[in-house]
Amino acid sequence: VTFRGHVTLGGDVFASAGAQDGLVASFDRSGTFRWARSFGGPTNDLVETTVGHPGGGVVVSGRFRENFDLEGVPLASEGDDDLLVTRWSVDGDLEWVVAAGSAGPDQLEASAVDGLGRLYVAGMAGGPMDLGGGHLPFGGGSDVFVASFRDEGSHRWSVAFGGGGEDVAEQLSVDAPGSVWLAGRFEETVDLGAETLVSAGLDDGFVVHLVEG
């Protein structure tokens, strides 16, 4: 979740370092508090998605601004909002961090984990962005991005598509390993490679099926 000010969990008090900070907490099946961790810097740092991992623990994703230290890992944004993906163990230890962004505003809107423990994330890129496989193409305005990471956090693949308007991925689902469904909205035209979509008005919706191979 995202919080502002102070939050008390299990007798522990968590204070935001700036405007808004992220908070991840764990409870057992009976609802008893186990642990919590907060993170953030002097400005808005937001949790956008949380998804359980089949190997245990949780993947928490969102966005951050400026600089802060996350459990000993120094983070520095590339410009405006940047992407932040973190994996936490069952016991609350930070296992890995992926941070990426462009000079513009970048937002992570959706995430999913397949049965092999591989992570998929999607959202909006405000400029050319490198998620681990080199800078992605950028059409202007904002573009859709989709990326996948291995169980240990390393980059598997990433793609981007869009036109000159505002193009955003808002929902993501994985129905089998390597089979990704993506939904969002676009303006004007968007080039999907195999097909070009043309908006009938201001914002139109899209659904895309991506298959690895």
mmCIF file of C-alpha atoms in Angstrom:
data_model
loop_
_atom_site.group_PDB
_atom_site.id
_atom_site.type_symbol
_atom_site.label_atom_id
_atom_site.label_comp_id
_atom_site.label_asym_id
_atom_site.label_seq_id
_atom_site.Cartn_x
_atom_site.Cartn_y
_atom_site.Cartn_z
ATOM 1 C CA VAL A 1 0.000 0.000 0.000
ATOM 2 C CA THR A 2 0.916 3.686 -0.077
ATOM 3 C CA PHE A 3 0.732 5.772 3.089
ATOM 4 C CA ARG A 4 1.338 9.271 4.358
ATOM 5 C CA GLY A 5 2.368 10.293 7.864
ATOM 6 C CA HIS A 6 2.414 7.443 10.405
ATOM 7 C CA VAL A 7 1.110 3.865 10.406
ATOM 8 C CA THR A 8 1.170 1.463 13.364
ATOM 9 C CA LEU A 9 1.301 -2.289 12.692
ATOM 10 C CA GLY A 10 1.889 -4.889 15.387
ATOM 11 C CA GLY A 11 3.192 -2.267 17.759
ATOM 12 C CA ASP A 12 5.707 -0.946 15.226
ATOM 13 C CA VAL A 13 5.331 2.656 14.033
ATOM 14 C CA PHE A 14 6.222 3.451 10.428
ATOM 15 C CA ALA A 15 6.769 7.082 9.406
ATOM 16 C CA SER A 16 6.848 8.277 5.802
ATOM 17 C CA ALA A 17 10.116 9.902 4.803
ATOM 18 C CA GLY A 18 8.361 12.461 2.608
ATOM 19 C CA ALA A 19 4.967 13.014 1.032
ATOM 20 C CA GLN A 20 3.930 9.401 0.393
ATOM 21 C CA ASP A 21 5.835 6.153 0.949
ATOM 22 C CA GLY A 22 5.341 2.487 0.141
ATOM 23 C CA LEU A 23 4.513 -0.148 2.747
ATOM 24 C CA VAL A 24 4.529 -3.943 2.429
ATOM 25 C CA ALA A 25 3.179 -6.055 5.292
ATOM 26 C CA SER A 26 2.676 -9.760 5.928
ATOM 27 C CA PHE A 27 -0.024 -11.500 7.956
ATOM 28 C CA ASP A 28 -0.554 -15.206 8.581
ATOM 29 C CA ARG A 29 -3.722 -17.067 7.599
ATOM 30 C CA SER A 30 -5.443 -16.126 10.851
ATOM 31 C CA GLY A 31 -4.745 -12.431 10.257
ATOM 32 C CA THR A 32 -1.941 -12.153 12.800
ATOM 33 C CA PHE A 33 0.687 -9.557 11.896
ATOM 34 C CA ARG A 34 4.079 -11.019 10.923
ATOM 35 C CA TRP A 35 6.253 -8.187 9.567
ATOM 36 C CA ALA A 36 6.203 -4.919 7.637
ATOM 37 C CA ARG A 37 8.683 -2.797 5.696
ATOM 38 C CA SER A 38 8.318 0.807 4.557
ATOM 39 C CA PHE A 39 10.325 2.585 1.870
ATOM 40 C CA GLY A 40 10.501 5.956 0.159
ATOM 41 C CA GLY A 41 12.296 9.255 -0.194
ATOM 42 C CA PRO A 42 11.457 12.949 0.147
ATOM 43 C CA THR A 43 8.649 13.001 -2.468
ATOM 44 C CA ASN A 44 5.872 10.678 -3.673
ATOM 45 C CA ASP A 45 6.836 6.992 -3.834
ATOM 46 C CA LEU A 46 3.832 4.813 -4.621
ATOM 47 C CA VAL A 47 2.965 1.109 -4.516
ATOM 48 C CA GLU A 48 0.875 0.227 -7.587
ATOM 49 C CA THR A 49 0.722 -3.593 -7.665
ATOM 50 C CA THR A 50 1.323 -6.534 -5.341
ATOM 51 C CA VAL A 51 1.416 -10.159 -6.462
ATOM 52 C CA GLY A 52 2.277 -13.344 -4.596
ATOM 53 C CA HIS A 53 5.163 -15.494 -5.832
ATOM 54 C CA PRO A 54 4.763 -19.292 -6.188
ATOM 55 C CA GLY A 55 8.183 -19.732 -4.588
ATOM 56 C CA GLY A 56 7.067 -17.763 -1.536
ATOM 57 C CA GLY A 57 7.097 -14.094 -0.666
ATOM 58 C CA VAL A 58 5.683 -11.254 -2.694
ATOM 59 C CA VAL A 59 6.569 -8.954 -5.600
ATOM 60 C CA VAL A 60 5.728 -5.299 -4.900
ATOM 61 C CA SER A 61 5.900 -2.784 -7.750
ATOM 62 C CA GLY A 62 5.292 0.927 -8.139
ATOM 63 C CA ARG A 63 7.058 4.165 -8.900
ATOM 64 C CA PHE A 64 9.452 6.553 -7.185
ATOM 65 C CA ARG A 65 10.995 9.994 -7.553
ATOM 66 C CA GLU A 66 14.374 11.458 -6.709
ATOM 67 C CA ASN A 67 16.745 9.414 -4.522
ATOM 68 C CA PHE A 68 16.455 7.106 -1.536
ATOM 69 C CA ASP A 69 18.049 4.027 -0.003
ATOM 70 C CA LEU A 70 16.016 0.793 -0.083
ATOM 71 C CA GLU A 71 17.365 -1.726 2.422
ATOM 72 C CA GLY A 72 20.921 -0.751 1.495
ATOM 73 C CA VAL A 73 20.251 -0.405 -2.248
ATOM 74 C CA PRO A 74 20.720 3.213 -3.451
ATOM 75 C CA LEU A 75 18.056 4.317 -5.940
ATOM 76 C CA ALA A 76 18.143 7.414 -8.159
ATOM 77 C CA SER A 77 15.407 8.356 -10.613
ATOM 78 C CA GLU A 78 16.259 9.188 -14.225
ATOM 79 C CA GLY A 79 13.965 12.215 -14.252
ATOM 80 C CA ASP A 80 10.291 12.247 -13.292
ATOM 81 C CA ASP A 81 8.556 9.127 -11.908
ATOM 82 C CA ASP A 82 10.552 5.915 -12.439
ATOM 83 C CA LEU A 83 9.573 2.250 -12.138
ATOM 84 C CA LEU A 84 10.385 0.192 -9.068
ATOM 85 C CA VAL A 85 9.993 -3.604 -8.817
ATOM 86 C CA THR A 86 10.939 -5.430 -5.616
ATOM 87 C CA ARG A 87 10.738 -9.009 -4.376
ATOM 88 C CA TRP A 88 10.454 -9.766 -0.662
ATOM 89 C CA SER A 89 10.929 -13.153 0.977
ATOM 90 C CA VAL A 90 8.440 -14.895 3.253
ATOM 91 C CA ASP A 91 10.397 -13.498 6.208
ATOM 92 C CA GLY A 92 10.473 -9.914 4.914
ATOM 93 C CA ASP A 93 13.979 -9.821 3.456
ATOM 94 C CA LEU A 94 14.519 -7.814 0.280
ATOM 95 C CA GLU A 95 15.698 -10.309 -2.349
ATOM 96 C CA TRP A 96 16.102 -8.076 -5.411
ATOM 97 C CA VAL A 97 15.271 -4.682 -6.881
ATOM 98 C CA VAL A 98 14.740 -3.521 -10.451
ATOM 99 C CA ALA A 99 14.579 0.250 -11.051
ATOM 100 C CA ALA A 100 14.253 1.823 -14.490
ATOM 101 C CA GLY A 101 12.942 4.954 -16.139
ATOM 102 C CA SER A 102 13.267 7.700 -18.697
ATOM 103 C CA ALA A 103 13.542 11.466 -18.467
ATOM 104 C CA GLY A 104 9.728 11.654 -18.621
ATOM 105 C CA PRO A 105 7.024 10.262 -16.327
ATOM 106 C CA ASP A 106 6.948 6.461 -16.238
ATOM 107 C CA GLN A 107 4.221 4.406 -14.571
ATOM 108 C CA LEU A 108 3.925 0.714 -13.776
ATOM 109 C CA GLU A 109 0.244 -0.194 -13.931
ATOM 110 C CA ALA A 110 0.001 -4.004 -13.834
ATOM 111 C CA SER A 111 1.965 -7.112 -12.888
ATOM 112 C CA ALA A 112 1.570 -10.889 -12.870
ATOM 113 C CA VAL A 113 3.639 -13.986 -12.080
ATOM 114 C CA ASP A 114 3.361 -17.244 -14.019
ATOM 115 C CA GLY A 115 3.603 -20.765 -12.634
ATOM 116 C CA LEU A 116 7.363 -20.850 -13.241
ATOM 117 C CA GLY A 117 7.914 -17.784 -11.043
ATOM 118 C CA ARG A 118 8.605 -15.399 -13.916
ATOM 119 C CA LEU A 119 7.364 -11.846 -13.501
ATOM 120 C CA TYR A 120 5.556 -9.739 -16.109
ATOM 121 C CA VAL A 121 4.984 -5.982 -15.753
ATOM 122 C CA ALA A 122 3.329 -3.381 -17.970
ATOM 123 C CA GLY A 123 2.556 0.308 -17.959
ATOM 124 C CA MET A 124 3.451 3.609 -19.559
ATOM 125 C CA ALA A 125 6.852 4.955 -20.624
ATOM 126 C CA GLY A 126 7.356 8.709 -20.891
ATOM 127 C CA GLY A 127 10.501 8.373 -22.996
ATOM 128 C CA PRO A 128 13.086 5.852 -24.222
ATOM 129 C CA MET A 129 13.585 3.429 -21.339
ATOM 130 C CA ASP A 130 15.997 0.563 -20.678
ATOM 131 C CA LEU A 131 14.530 -2.299 -18.632
ATOM 132 C CA GLY A 132 17.642 -4.436 -19.011
ATOM 133 C CA GLY A 133 17.666 -5.300 -22.697
ATOM 134 C CA GLY A 134 18.618 -1.928 -24.167
ATOM 135 C CA HIS A 135 16.601 1.216 -24.768
ATOM 136 C CA LEU A 136 13.103 0.570 -26.087
ATOM 137 C CA PRO A 137 11.756 2.498 -29.099
ATOM 138 C CA PHE A 138 9.625 5.519 -28.287
ATOM 139 C CA GLY A 139 6.930 7.001 -30.526
ATOM 140 C CA GLY A 140 6.176 10.161 -28.553
ATOM 141 C CA GLY A 141 3.638 11.227 -25.947
ATOM 142 C CA SER A 142 3.673 8.068 -23.838
ATOM 143 C CA ASP A 143 4.133 4.485 -25.017
ATOM 144 C CA VAL A 144 3.049 1.081 -23.780
ATOM 145 C CA PHE A 145 5.754 -1.162 -22.352
ATOM 146 C CA VAL A 146 5.694 -4.828 -21.335
ATOM 147 C CA ALA A 147 8.607 -6.659 -19.723
ATOM 148 C CA SER A 148 9.388 -10.011 -18.184
ATOM 149 C CA PHE A 149 11.942 -10.900 -15.510
ATOM 150 C CA ARG A 150 13.290 -14.218 -14.277
ATOM 151 C CA ASP A 151 12.688 -15.606 -10.827
ATOM 152 C CA GLU A 152 15.927 -14.028 -9.548
ATOM 153 C CA GLY A 153 15.114 -10.606 -11.061
ATOM 154 C CA SER A 154 17.178 -10.657 -14.263
ATOM 155 C CA HIS A 155 15.735 -9.320 -17.514
ATOM 156 C CA ARG A 156 14.120 -11.829 -19.928
ATOM 157 C CA TRP A 157 12.581 -9.566 -22.576
ATOM 158 C CA SER A 158 10.901 -6.193 -22.986
ATOM 159 C CA VAL A 159 8.912 -4.521 -25.761
ATOM 160 C CA ALA A 160 7.275 -1.142 -26.322
ATOM 161 C CA PHE A 161 4.774 0.216 -28.817
ATOM 162 C CA GLY A 162 2.848 3.416 -29.363
ATOM 163 C CA GLY A 163 2.260 6.460 -31.504
ATOM 164 C CA GLY A 164 2.388 10.188 -30.971
ATOM 165 C CA GLY A 165 -0.419 10.299 -28.397
ATOM 166 C CA GLU A 166 -0.878 8.909 -24.903
ATOM 167 C CA ASP A 167 -0.756 5.115 -24.959
ATOM 168 C CA VAL A 168 -1.002 3.210 -21.679
ATOM 169 C CA ALA A 169 -1.170 -0.456 -20.624
ATOM 170 C CA GLU A 170 -3.595 -0.754 -17.710
ATOM 171 C CA GLN A 171 -4.252 -4.488 -17.228
ATOM 172 C CA LEU A 172 -2.086 -7.577 -17.659
ATOM 173 C CA SER A 173 -2.859 -11.267 -17.287
ATOM 174 C CA VAL A 174 -0.885 -14.471 -17.839
ATOM 175 C CA ASP A 175 -2.954 -17.560 -18.705
ATOM 176 C CA ALA A 176 0.090 -19.822 -19.236
ATOM 177 C CA PRO A 177 3.874 -19.378 -19.067
ATOM 178 C CA GLY A 178 4.820 -17.075 -21.935
ATOM 179 C CA SER A 179 1.212 -16.211 -22.864
ATOM 180 C CA VAL A 180 0.440 -12.611 -21.916
ATOM 181 C CA TRP A 181 -2.806 -10.682 -22.347
ATOM 182 C CA LEU A 182 -2.577 -6.904 -22.261
ATOM 183 C CA ALA A 183 -5.327 -4.273 -22.198
ATOM 184 C CA GLY A 184 -5.160 -0.488 -22.151
ATOM 185 C CA ARG A 185 -5.961 2.664 -24.059
ATOM 186 C CA PHE A 186 -4.448 4.655 -26.902
ATOM 187 C CA GLU A 187 -4.809 7.922 -28.807
ATOM 188 C CA GLU A 188 -4.509 8.570 -32.547
ATOM 189 C CA THR A 189 -2.698 5.528 -33.989
ATOM 190 C CA VAL A 190 -0.599 2.783 -32.449
ATOM 191 C CA ASP A 191 1.698 0.409 -34.343
ATOM 192 C CA LEU A 192 1.584 -3.136 -32.942
ATOM 193 C CA GLY A 193 3.997 -4.470 -35.524
ATOM 194 C CA ALA A 194 1.597 -6.912 -37.179
ATOM 195 C CA GLU A 195 -1.251 -4.395 -37.156
ATOM 196 C CA THR A 196 -1.830 -0.646 -36.824
ATOM 197 C CA LEU A 197 -4.786 0.535 -34.747
ATOM 198 C CA VAL A 198 -6.541 3.834 -35.469
ATOM 199 C CA SER A 199 -8.559 5.595 -32.770
ATOM 200 C CA ALA A 200 -12.197 6.386 -33.592
ATOM 201 C CA GLY A 201 -12.200 9.342 -31.193
ATOM 202 C CA LEU A 202 -10.121 10.600 -28.294
ATOM 203 C CA ASP A 203 -9.160 7.510 -26.260
ATOM 204 C CA ASP A 204 -9.843 4.005 -27.570
ATOM 205 C CA GLY A 205 -9.231 0.667 -25.866
ATOM 206 C CA PHE A 206 -7.046 -2.188 -27.045
ATOM 207 C CA VAL A 207 -6.471 -5.834 -26.150
ATOM 208 C CA VAL A 208 -3.253 -7.540 -27.249
ATOM 209 C CA HIS A 209 -2.156 -11.167 -26.901
ATOM 210 C CA LEU A 210 1.614 -11.686 -26.718
ATOM 211 C CA VAL A 211 3.086 -15.167 -27.070
ATOM 212 C CA GLU A 212 6.756 -15.908 -26.485
ATOM 213 C CA GLY A 213 8.619 -17.867 -29.113
#
